[in-house]
Structures are given as C-alpha cells and as structure tokens.
Amino acid sequence: MCVFVCKSLRRIGKDKLILMLSVTVFLSYLPEAGEYSSFFVYLRLIMGFSPEKVAGFVAMVGVLSVAAQTAFMAFLMKQCGNKHTVIVGLCFEMLQLFVIGFSSEHWLIWVGGAIAAMGSITYPSISVFVSAHASPDQQGVAQGVITGIRGLCNGLGPAMFGFIFYLFKVDLDAQGMMILDKTPITIKPLNNTISTISRFIVPGPPFVFGGILVIAAMLVAIFMPREIGLKRPHSLLLARGISRCDST
C-alpha cells in the first residue's frame, strides 16, 4: 500500500486536472476517514447514545446512502452535470460535519446523519467525473491517483481526529466507555472529559475542523474544468503520429 501511494503521489504534478482532483479528494476524504474511525465512539461517550440508538443510526444512514447514490445522484448528474454533482456532494458533507460538530442534542445528530447520507455521493461522483473527462489511456492513472490519496487519508484522518480530540481534552478511551455503560441512557458528558469551551460551544471540534477542510475542497472543485480531458502522455501522442505517417 505504501509503494502504491508513493507512485500515485509522483503522478500528481504531471497534470493540472489530476492535481485538482487529488487536492479535492484529499481535503474531503481526510475528515471523512477520521469521522469513520471515531464517530460511533463519540456517539456513545460524548453524546450518550445507547447501543440500540447507534445501531438505528447506522441503519438509517445506510438506507439513505443507498438511495442517495442511486436515485439522487442520477438525478443530479442529469440535471446539473458531473462537476456540479461533486460540488453538491461536498456541500452536504460540509454541512453534516458542522451540524455534528456543533450539536449537543440527539435530534440534531440524527439530522446530521441524514445529511451525511446525502454527502456520500461525493466520491462516486468524483469517479464518474474522472471517467467522463479522462482520455482512455489515462483512466487507470487518474483512478489510481485517487485511490492512492484515499489510502493516505485512511492513515492520516484518524490521527488528525485523535490529535484534535486530545487538544480539546476529549477522552474517548475504553475505560470511559465502561463507566458510561453502567449509567442510564440519558447520560451527559462527564465534567472532566471536555474542556469548558468545547463542552458548551463546540462539542465535536474535529468535525468542525473537517468542515473547514471540505470548504477548501469545494473552492478547489469550483475551479475544475468542465469539459477538458486529462492530457495524454507526449510519448503516446508521438507514437500515434508516427503510426499515422507510416500508414499514409
């Protein structure tokens, strides 16, 4: 995996569109990977969700994600085009991160989960964008770079979220889980778990920071070209030119 990621990173600077796609994927998937690693523990320890509520939350997000990546995404592709579908997906992802980051009520977390399901169209829409705009000989390069960036985010995202939780003194260890399991379902955050600022203003600081990263990804995606394909290697173009000359 490390070798694959390094090879992908070396290809980024060779094409402007690949570079913009890579930055967009990195800034959007980094908070998503961190969210996947800590979100359910965050629900149990900080928000006080019971195991049954966590299971229901996962089921709801899964069902809505299927609907979003089929009917909703197809509708957006038809009405708005590939590029704007990517931007819409990033908008939903940014919104759900801010909702979860600033929420202290359970119903807001459920709303954030529904918005997160709509935001699950981001990566599929980026893959469709690459397939539609990349030349046939560059399809593998573009998809490989995107996969490599996602692999890099899978390692950096959890580390980033864990570091931000540490800065704001949010304790998500297993001992805290055992303590909370012995209390009623209507538990509140422990007084010594979160700092005063985090407890009353930003219950989930990493999610807010992730939302800021997604805003940066949106700014990059806005400037992506709509109809220009990826550049073909000069050697390939030269070879094709020679073959055409030989045929004439």
PDB file of C-alpha atoms in Angstrom:
ATOM      1  CA  MET A   1       0.000   0.000   0.000  1.00  0.00           C
ATOM      2  CA  CYS A   2       2.814   2.437   0.833  1.00  0.00           C
ATOM      3  CA  VAL A   3       4.524   1.829  -2.532  1.00  0.00           C
ATOM      4  CA  PHE A   4       1.201   2.299  -4.338  1.00  0.00           C
ATOM      5  CA  VAL A   5       0.566   5.590  -2.561  1.00  0.00           C
ATOM      6  CA  CYS A   6       4.069   6.881  -3.350  1.00  0.00           C
ATOM      7  CA  LYS A   7       3.718   6.028  -7.029  1.00  0.00           C
ATOM      8  CA  SER A   8       0.378   7.827  -7.123  1.00  0.00           C
ATOM      9  CA  LEU A   9       1.805  10.919  -5.455  1.00  0.00           C
ATOM     10  CA  ARG A  10       4.581  11.170  -8.064  1.00  0.00           C
ATOM     11  CA  ARG A  11       1.972  11.422 -10.819  1.00  0.00           C
ATOM     12  CA  ILE A  12       0.004  14.259  -9.271  1.00  0.00           C
ATOM     13  CA  GLY A  13       2.073  17.169 -10.550  1.00  0.00           C
ATOM     14  CA  LYS A  14       2.111  15.941 -14.154  1.00  0.00           C
ATOM     15  CA  ASP A  15      -1.403  17.159 -14.970  1.00  0.00           C
ATOM     16  CA  LYS A  16      -3.393  20.112 -13.680  1.00  0.00           C
ATOM     17  CA  LEU A  17      -6.713  18.272 -13.554  1.00  0.00           C
ATOM     18  CA  ILE A  18      -5.188  15.307 -11.721  1.00  0.00           C
ATOM     19  CA  LEU A  19      -3.673  17.756  -9.240  1.00  0.00           C
ATOM     20  CA  MET A  20      -7.021  19.485  -8.615  1.00  0.00           C
ATOM     21  CA  LEU A  21      -8.832  16.172  -8.268  1.00  0.00           C
ATOM     22  CA  SER A  22      -6.183  14.927  -5.841  1.00  0.00           C
ATOM     23  CA  VAL A  23      -6.430  18.038  -3.665  1.00  0.00           C
ATOM     24  CA  THR A  24     -10.230  17.799  -3.687  1.00  0.00           C
ATOM     25  CA  VAL A  25     -10.187  14.130  -2.699  1.00  0.00           C
ATOM     26  CA  PHE A  26      -7.556  14.715  -0.016  1.00  0.00           C
ATOM     27  CA  LEU A  27      -9.338  17.658   1.633  1.00  0.00           C
ATOM     28  CA  SER A  28     -12.745  15.968   1.519  1.00  0.00           C
ATOM     29  CA  TYR A  29     -11.808  12.397   2.411  1.00  0.00           C
ATOM     30  CA  LEU A  30      -9.384  13.275   5.211  1.00  0.00           C
ATOM     31  CA  PRO A  31     -12.181  14.355   7.618  1.00  0.00           C
ATOM     32  CA  GLU A  32     -14.392  11.543   6.342  1.00  0.00           C
ATOM     33  CA  ALA A  33     -11.783   8.927   7.228  1.00  0.00           C
ATOM     34  CA  GLY A  34     -11.297  10.497  10.652  1.00  0.00           C
ATOM     35  CA  GLU A  35     -15.037  10.589  11.196  1.00  0.00           C
ATOM     36  CA  TYR A  36     -15.394   6.889  10.373  1.00  0.00           C
ATOM     37  CA  SER A  37     -12.724   5.999  12.932  1.00  0.00           C
ATOM     38  CA  SER A  38     -14.174   7.829  15.927  1.00  0.00           C
ATOM     39  CA  PHE A  39     -17.770   8.782  15.253  1.00  0.00           C
ATOM     40  CA  PHE A  40     -19.539   5.841  16.861  1.00  0.00           C
ATOM     41  CA  VAL A  41     -17.367   6.015  19.963  1.00  0.00           C
ATOM     42  CA  TYR A  42     -18.145   9.740  20.026  1.00  0.00           C
ATOM     43  CA  LEU A  43     -21.864   8.944  19.954  1.00  0.00           C
ATOM     44  CA  ARG A  44     -21.548   6.547  22.875  1.00  0.00           C
ATOM     45  CA  LEU A  45     -19.207   8.502  25.142  1.00  0.00           C
ATOM     46  CA  ILE A  46     -19.938  12.145  24.406  1.00  0.00           C
ATOM     47  CA  MET A  47     -23.490  12.240  23.065  1.00  0.00           C
ATOM     48  CA  GLY A  48     -24.770   9.452  25.313  1.00  0.00           C
ATOM     49  CA  PHE A  49     -26.303   7.238  22.614  1.00  0.00           C
ATOM     50  CA  SER A  50     -27.349   3.767  23.696  1.00  0.00           C
ATOM     51  CA  PRO A  51     -26.183   0.746  21.647  1.00  0.00           C
ATOM     52  CA  GLU A  52     -29.695   0.448  20.209  1.00  0.00           C
ATOM     53  CA  LYS A  53     -29.660   4.083  19.079  1.00  0.00           C
ATOM     54  CA  VAL A  54     -26.231   3.662  17.496  1.00  0.00           C
ATOM     55  CA  ALA A  55     -27.473   0.609  15.571  1.00  0.00           C
ATOM     56  CA  GLY A  56     -30.542   2.517  14.431  1.00  0.00           C
ATOM     57  CA  PHE A  57     -28.391   5.439  13.380  1.00  0.00           C
ATOM     58  CA  VAL A  58     -26.144   3.174  11.281  1.00  0.00           C
ATOM     59  CA  ALA A  59     -29.184   1.539   9.653  1.00  0.00           C
ATOM     60  CA  MET A  60     -30.756   4.895   8.800  1.00  0.00           C
ATOM     61  CA  VAL A  61     -27.555   6.282   7.270  1.00  0.00           C
ATOM     62  CA  GLY A  62     -27.024   3.079   5.279  1.00  0.00           C
ATOM     63  CA  VAL A  63     -30.505   3.062   3.771  1.00  0.00           C
ATOM     64  CA  LEU A  64     -30.388   6.750   2.912  1.00  0.00           C
ATOM     65  CA  SER A  65     -26.905   6.376   1.410  1.00  0.00           C
ATOM     66  CA  VAL A  66     -28.169   3.702  -0.976  1.00  0.00           C
ATOM     67  CA  ALA A  67     -30.992   5.986  -2.080  1.00  0.00           C
ATOM     68  CA  ALA A  68     -28.612   8.945  -2.419  1.00  0.00           C
ATOM     69  CA  GLN A  69     -26.050   7.075  -4.531  1.00  0.00           C
ATOM     70  CA  THR A  70     -28.701   5.723  -6.900  1.00  0.00           C
ATOM     71  CA  ALA A  71     -31.744   7.916  -7.471  1.00  0.00           C
ATOM     72  CA  PHE A  72     -30.487  11.226  -6.035  1.00  0.00           C
ATOM     73  CA  MET A  73     -27.078  11.054  -7.690  1.00  0.00           C
ATOM     74  CA  ALA A  74     -28.558  10.037 -11.048  1.00  0.00           C
ATOM     75  CA  PHE A  75     -30.968  12.977 -10.861  1.00  0.00           C
ATOM     76  CA  LEU A  76     -28.149  15.423 -10.106  1.00  0.00           C
ATOM     77  CA  MET A  77     -25.982  14.029 -12.900  1.00  0.00           C
ATOM     78  CA  LYS A  78     -28.802  14.531 -15.374  1.00  0.00           C
ATOM     79  CA  GLN A  79     -29.821  17.990 -14.208  1.00  0.00           C
ATOM     80  CA  CYS A  80     -26.545  19.556 -13.068  1.00  0.00           C
ATOM     81  CA  GLY A  81     -23.707  17.654 -14.703  1.00  0.00           C
ATOM     82  CA  ASN A  82     -20.696  15.861 -13.232  1.00  0.00           C
ATOM     83  CA  LYS A  83     -18.826  18.829 -11.814  1.00  0.00           C
ATOM     84  CA  HIS A  84     -21.797  20.378 -10.041  1.00  0.00           C
ATOM     85  CA  THR A  85     -22.771  16.992  -8.610  1.00  0.00           C
ATOM     86  CA  VAL A  86     -19.333  16.821  -6.988  1.00  0.00           C
ATOM     87  CA  ILE A  87     -19.846  20.304  -5.530  1.00  0.00           C
ATOM     88  CA  VAL A  88     -23.321  19.398  -4.225  1.00  0.00           C
ATOM     89  CA  GLY A  89     -21.875  16.299  -2.538  1.00  0.00           C
ATOM     90  CA  LEU A  90     -19.181  18.418  -0.909  1.00  0.00           C
ATOM     91  CA  CYS A  91     -21.841  20.876   0.308  1.00  0.00           C
ATOM     92  CA  PHE A  92     -23.729  18.073   2.032  1.00  0.00           C
ATOM     93  CA  GLU A  93     -20.512  16.703   3.540  1.00  0.00           C
ATOM     94  CA  MET A  94     -19.510  20.122   4.850  1.00  0.00           C
ATOM     95  CA  LEU A  95     -22.974  20.725   6.303  1.00  0.00           C
ATOM     96  CA  GLN A  96     -23.133  17.397   8.131  1.00  0.00           C
ATOM     97  CA  LEU A  97     -19.692  17.929   9.685  1.00  0.00           C
ATOM     98  CA  PHE A  98     -20.726  21.330  11.022  1.00  0.00           C
ATOM     99  CA  VAL A  99     -24.091  20.015  12.268  1.00  0.00           C
ATOM    100  CA  ILE A 100     -22.443  17.143  14.142  1.00  0.00           C
ATOM    101  CA  GLY A 101     -19.607  19.317  15.401  1.00  0.00           C
ATOM    102  CA  PHE A 102     -21.869  21.970  16.897  1.00  0.00           C
ATOM    103  CA  SER A 103     -24.698  19.662  18.013  1.00  0.00           C
ATOM    104  CA  SER A 104     -25.392  18.886  21.631  1.00  0.00           C
ATOM    105  CA  GLU A 105     -28.858  17.366  21.104  1.00  0.00           C
ATOM    106  CA  HIS A 106     -29.667  13.892  19.858  1.00  0.00           C
ATOM    107  CA  TRP A 107     -32.158  15.010  17.222  1.00  0.00           C
ATOM    108  CA  LEU A 108     -29.526  17.204  15.608  1.00  0.00           C
ATOM    109  CA  ILE A 109     -27.190  14.220  15.368  1.00  0.00           C
ATOM    110  CA  TRP A 110     -29.934  12.318  13.541  1.00  0.00           C
ATOM    111  CA  VAL A 111     -30.338  15.242  11.155  1.00  0.00           C
ATOM    112  CA  GLY A 112     -26.578  15.272  10.618  1.00  0.00           C
ATOM    113  CA  GLY A 113     -26.687  11.562   9.800  1.00  0.00           C
ATOM    114  CA  ALA A 114     -29.344  12.126   7.148  1.00  0.00           C
ATOM    115  CA  ILE A 115     -27.244  14.908   5.623  1.00  0.00           C
ATOM    116  CA  ALA A 116     -24.169  12.659   5.747  1.00  0.00           C
ATOM    117  CA  ALA A 117     -26.045  10.074   3.687  1.00  0.00           C
ATOM    118  CA  MET A 118     -26.672  12.694   1.020  1.00  0.00           C
ATOM    119  CA  GLY A 119     -22.988  13.613   1.149  1.00  0.00           C
ATOM    120  CA  SER A 120     -21.993  10.020   0.379  1.00  0.00           C
ATOM    121  CA  ILE A 121     -22.371  10.851  -3.322  1.00  0.00           C
ATOM    122  CA  THR A 122     -19.090  12.808  -3.273  1.00  0.00           C
ATOM    123  CA  TYR A 123     -16.606  10.046  -4.042  1.00  0.00           C
ATOM    124  CA  PRO A 124     -18.824   8.210  -6.589  1.00  0.00           C
ATOM    125  CA  SER A 125     -19.438  11.496  -8.386  1.00  0.00           C
ATOM    126  CA  ILE A 126     -15.680  12.175  -8.490  1.00  0.00           C
ATOM    127  CA  SER A 127     -15.132   8.741 -10.026  1.00  0.00           C
ATOM    128  CA  VAL A 128     -17.809   9.477 -12.632  1.00  0.00           C
ATOM    129  CA  PHE A 129     -16.175  12.856 -13.307  1.00  0.00           C
ATOM    130  CA  VAL A 130     -12.832  11.147 -13.963  1.00  0.00           C
ATOM    131  CA  SER A 131     -14.425   8.522 -16.202  1.00  0.00           C
ATOM    132  CA  ALA A 132     -16.208  11.203 -18.233  1.00  0.00           C
ATOM    133  CA  HIS A 133     -13.253  13.576 -18.629  1.00  0.00           C
ATOM    134  CA  ALA A 134     -10.158  11.399 -18.717  1.00  0.00           C
ATOM    135  CA  SER A 135      -8.909  10.053 -22.010  1.00  0.00           C
ATOM    136  CA  PRO A 136      -8.996   6.249 -22.308  1.00  0.00           C
ATOM    137  CA  ASP A 137      -5.235   5.892 -21.854  1.00  0.00           C
ATOM    138  CA  GLN A 138      -5.351   7.989 -18.655  1.00  0.00           C
ATOM    139  CA  GLN A 139      -8.278   6.290 -16.903  1.00  0.00           C
ATOM    140  CA  GLY A 140      -6.072   3.966 -14.882  1.00  0.00           C
ATOM    141  CA  VAL A 141      -3.652   6.729 -13.906  1.00  0.00           C
ATOM    142  CA  ALA A 142      -6.411   9.037 -12.670  1.00  0.00           C
ATOM    143  CA  GLN A 143      -8.295   6.350 -10.756  1.00  0.00           C
ATOM    144  CA  GLY A 144      -5.029   5.054  -9.292  1.00  0.00           C
ATOM    145  CA  VAL A 145      -4.067   8.510  -8.029  1.00  0.00           C
ATOM    146  CA  ILE A 146      -7.472   8.972  -6.397  1.00  0.00           C
ATOM    147  CA  THR A 147      -7.260   5.547  -4.753  1.00  0.00           C
ATOM    148  CA  GLY A 148      -3.757   6.342  -3.504  1.00  0.00           C
ATOM    149  CA  ILE A 149      -4.920   9.626  -1.982  1.00  0.00           C
ATOM    150  CA  ARG A 150      -7.770   7.821  -0.227  1.00  0.00           C
ATOM    151  CA  GLY A 151      -5.306   5.305   1.166  1.00  0.00           C
ATOM    152  CA  LEU A 152      -3.181   8.146   2.503  1.00  0.00           C
ATOM    153  CA  CYS A 153      -6.248   9.725   4.122  1.00  0.00           C
ATOM    154  CA  ASN A 154      -7.179   6.432   5.778  1.00  0.00           C
ATOM    155  CA  GLY A 155      -3.959   6.730   7.758  1.00  0.00           C
ATOM    156  CA  LEU A 156      -3.888  10.477   8.379  1.00  0.00           C
ATOM    157  CA  GLY A 157      -7.592  11.045   9.082  1.00  0.00           C
ATOM    158  CA  PRO A 158      -7.855   9.037  12.328  1.00  0.00           C
ATOM    159  CA  ALA A 159      -4.564  10.541  13.536  1.00  0.00           C
ATOM    160  CA  MET A 160      -5.840  14.071  12.848  1.00  0.00           C
ATOM    161  CA  PHE A 161      -9.126  13.475  14.679  1.00  0.00           C
ATOM    162  CA  GLY A 162      -7.362  11.845  17.608  1.00  0.00           C
ATOM    163  CA  PHE A 163      -4.936  14.752  17.913  1.00  0.00           C
ATOM    164  CA  ILE A 164      -7.736  17.342  17.864  1.00  0.00           C
ATOM    165  CA  PHE A 165      -9.707  15.368  20.447  1.00  0.00           C
ATOM    166  CA  TYR A 166      -6.556  15.365  22.588  1.00  0.00           C
ATOM    167  CA  LEU A 167      -6.089  19.131  22.207  1.00  0.00           C
ATOM    168  CA  PHE A 168      -9.633  19.735  23.419  1.00  0.00           C
ATOM    169  CA  LYS A 169      -9.294  17.150  26.215  1.00  0.00           C
ATOM    170  CA  VAL A 170     -11.947  14.804  24.849  1.00  0.00           C
ATOM    171  CA  ASP A 171     -11.316  11.353  26.328  1.00  0.00           C
ATOM    172  CA  LEU A 172     -12.565   8.504  24.117  1.00  0.00           C
ATOM    173  CA  ASP A 173     -10.836   5.610  25.838  1.00  0.00           C
ATOM    174  CA  ALA A 174     -12.361   2.217  26.625  1.00  0.00           C
ATOM    175  CA  GLN A 175     -12.389   2.900  30.370  1.00  0.00           C
ATOM    176  CA  GLY A 176     -14.727   5.802  29.807  1.00  0.00           C
ATOM    177  CA  MET A 177     -16.962   3.504  27.780  1.00  0.00           C
ATOM    178  CA  MET A 178     -17.173   1.043  30.682  1.00  0.00           C
ATOM    179  CA  ILE A 179     -18.085   3.810  33.110  1.00  0.00           C
ATOM    180  CA  LEU A 180     -20.809   5.167  30.887  1.00  0.00           C
ATOM    181  CA  ASP A 181     -22.252   1.709  30.234  1.00  0.00           C
ATOM    182  CA  LYS A 182     -23.206   1.486  33.924  1.00  0.00           C
ATOM    183  CA  THR A 183     -25.184   4.727  33.839  1.00  0.00           C
ATOM    184  CA  PRO A 184     -28.700   5.353  32.499  1.00  0.00           C
ATOM    185  CA  ILE A 185     -29.218   6.061  28.806  1.00  0.00           C
ATOM    186  CA  THR A 186     -29.861   9.741  29.495  1.00  0.00           C
ATOM    187  CA  ILE A 187     -26.200  10.352  30.282  1.00  0.00           C
ATOM    188  CA  LYS A 188     -24.496  13.703  29.872  1.00  0.00           C
ATOM    189  CA  PRO A 189     -20.827  14.384  29.063  1.00  0.00           C
ATOM    190  CA  LEU A 190     -18.527  13.913  32.026  1.00  0.00           C
ATOM    191  CA  ASN A 191     -17.395  17.182  33.610  1.00  0.00           C
ATOM    192  CA  ASN A 192     -13.743  16.221  33.371  1.00  0.00           C
ATOM    193  CA  THR A 193     -13.930  14.906  29.833  1.00  0.00           C
ATOM    194  CA  ILE A 194     -14.296  18.022  27.718  1.00  0.00           C
ATOM    195  CA  SER A 195     -12.946  21.476  28.289  1.00  0.00           C
ATOM    196  CA  THR A 196     -15.428  24.235  29.055  1.00  0.00           C
ATOM    197  CA  ILE A 197     -15.185  25.839  25.620  1.00  0.00           C
ATOM    198  CA  SER A 198     -15.610  22.539  23.822  1.00  0.00           C
ATOM    199  CA  ARG A 199     -18.499  21.404  26.034  1.00  0.00           C
ATOM    200  CA  PHE A 200     -20.688  24.478  25.611  1.00  0.00           C
ATOM    201  CA  ILE A 201     -19.690  25.824  22.186  1.00  0.00           C
ATOM    202  CA  VAL A 202     -18.119  23.068  20.083  1.00  0.00           C
ATOM    203  CA  PRO A 203     -18.872  19.562  21.413  1.00  0.00           C
ATOM    204  CA  GLY A 204     -17.096  17.984  18.420  1.00  0.00           C
ATOM    205  CA  PRO A 205     -14.039  20.095  17.462  1.00  0.00           C
ATOM    206  CA  PRO A 206     -12.580  17.635  14.895  1.00  0.00           C
ATOM    207  CA  PHE A 207     -15.828  17.643  12.925  1.00  0.00           C
ATOM    208  CA  VAL A 208     -15.812  21.442  12.735  1.00  0.00           C
ATOM    209  CA  PHE A 209     -12.210  21.430  11.554  1.00  0.00           C
ATOM    210  CA  GLY A 210     -13.131  18.780   8.997  1.00  0.00           C
ATOM    211  CA  GLY A 211     -15.934  21.015   7.738  1.00  0.00           C
ATOM    212  CA  ILE A 212     -13.399  23.779   7.143  1.00  0.00           C
ATOM    213  CA  LEU A 213     -11.266  21.370   5.105  1.00  0.00           C
ATOM    214  CA  VAL A 214     -14.286  20.449   2.992  1.00  0.00           C
ATOM    215  CA  ILE A 215     -14.906  24.153   2.310  1.00  0.00           C
ATOM    216  CA  ALA A 216     -11.359  24.308   0.936  1.00  0.00           C
ATOM    217  CA  ALA A 217     -12.127  21.226  -1.193  1.00  0.00           C
ATOM    218  CA  MET A 218     -15.208  22.985  -2.557  1.00  0.00           C
ATOM    219  CA  LEU A 219     -13.133  26.006  -3.558  1.00  0.00           C
ATOM    220  CA  VAL A 220     -10.765  23.746  -5.485  1.00  0.00           C
ATOM    221  CA  ALA A 221     -13.634  21.831  -7.121  1.00  0.00           C
ATOM    222  CA  ILE A 222     -15.246  25.068  -8.322  1.00  0.00           C
ATOM    223  CA  PHE A 223     -12.201  25.784 -10.498  1.00  0.00           C
ATOM    224  CA  MET A 224     -12.055  22.329 -12.046  1.00  0.00           C
ATOM    225  CA  PRO A 225     -12.678  22.400 -15.816  1.00  0.00           C
ATOM    226  CA  ARG A 226     -15.985  21.048 -17.051  1.00  0.00           C
ATOM    227  CA  GLU A 227     -15.136  19.684 -20.488  1.00  0.00           C
ATOM    228  CA  ILE A 228     -11.343  19.408 -20.694  1.00  0.00           C
ATOM    229  CA  GLY A 229      -9.978  15.878 -20.519  1.00  0.00           C
ATOM    230  CA  LEU A 230      -6.718  14.808 -18.947  1.00  0.00           C
ATOM    231  CA  LYS A 231      -3.610  15.355 -21.015  1.00  0.00           C
ATOM    232  CA  ARG A 232      -2.222  12.369 -22.811  1.00  0.00           C
ATOM    233  CA  PRO A 233       1.421  11.415 -22.458  1.00  0.00           C
ATOM    234  CA  HIS A 234       3.642  13.064 -25.040  1.00  0.00           C
ATOM    235  CA  SER A 235       5.247   9.759 -25.932  1.00  0.00           C
ATOM    236  CA  LEU A 236       1.873   8.210 -26.701  1.00  0.00           C
ATOM    237  CA  LEU A 237       0.841  11.120 -28.911  1.00  0.00           C
ATOM    238  CA  LEU A 238       4.186  10.924 -30.731  1.00  0.00           C
ATOM    239  CA  ALA A 239       3.797   7.200 -31.280  1.00  0.00           C
ATOM    240  CA  ARG A 240       0.336   7.671 -32.719  1.00  0.00           C
ATOM    241  CA  GLY A 241       1.598  10.412 -35.015  1.00  0.00           C
ATOM    242  CA  ILE A 242       4.353   8.155 -36.324  1.00  0.00           C
ATOM    243  CA  SER A 243       1.914   5.317 -36.929  1.00  0.00           C
ATOM    244  CA  ARG A 244      -0.361   7.611 -38.894  1.00  0.00           C
ATOM    245  CA  CYS A 245       2.550   8.804 -41.039  1.00  0.00           C
ATOM    246  CA  ASP A 246       3.560   5.210 -41.740  1.00  0.00           C
ATOM    247  CA  SER A 247       0.033   4.299 -42.776  1.00  0.00           C
ATOM    248  CA  THR A 248      -0.064   7.133 -45.303  1.00  0.00           C
TER     249      THR A 248
END
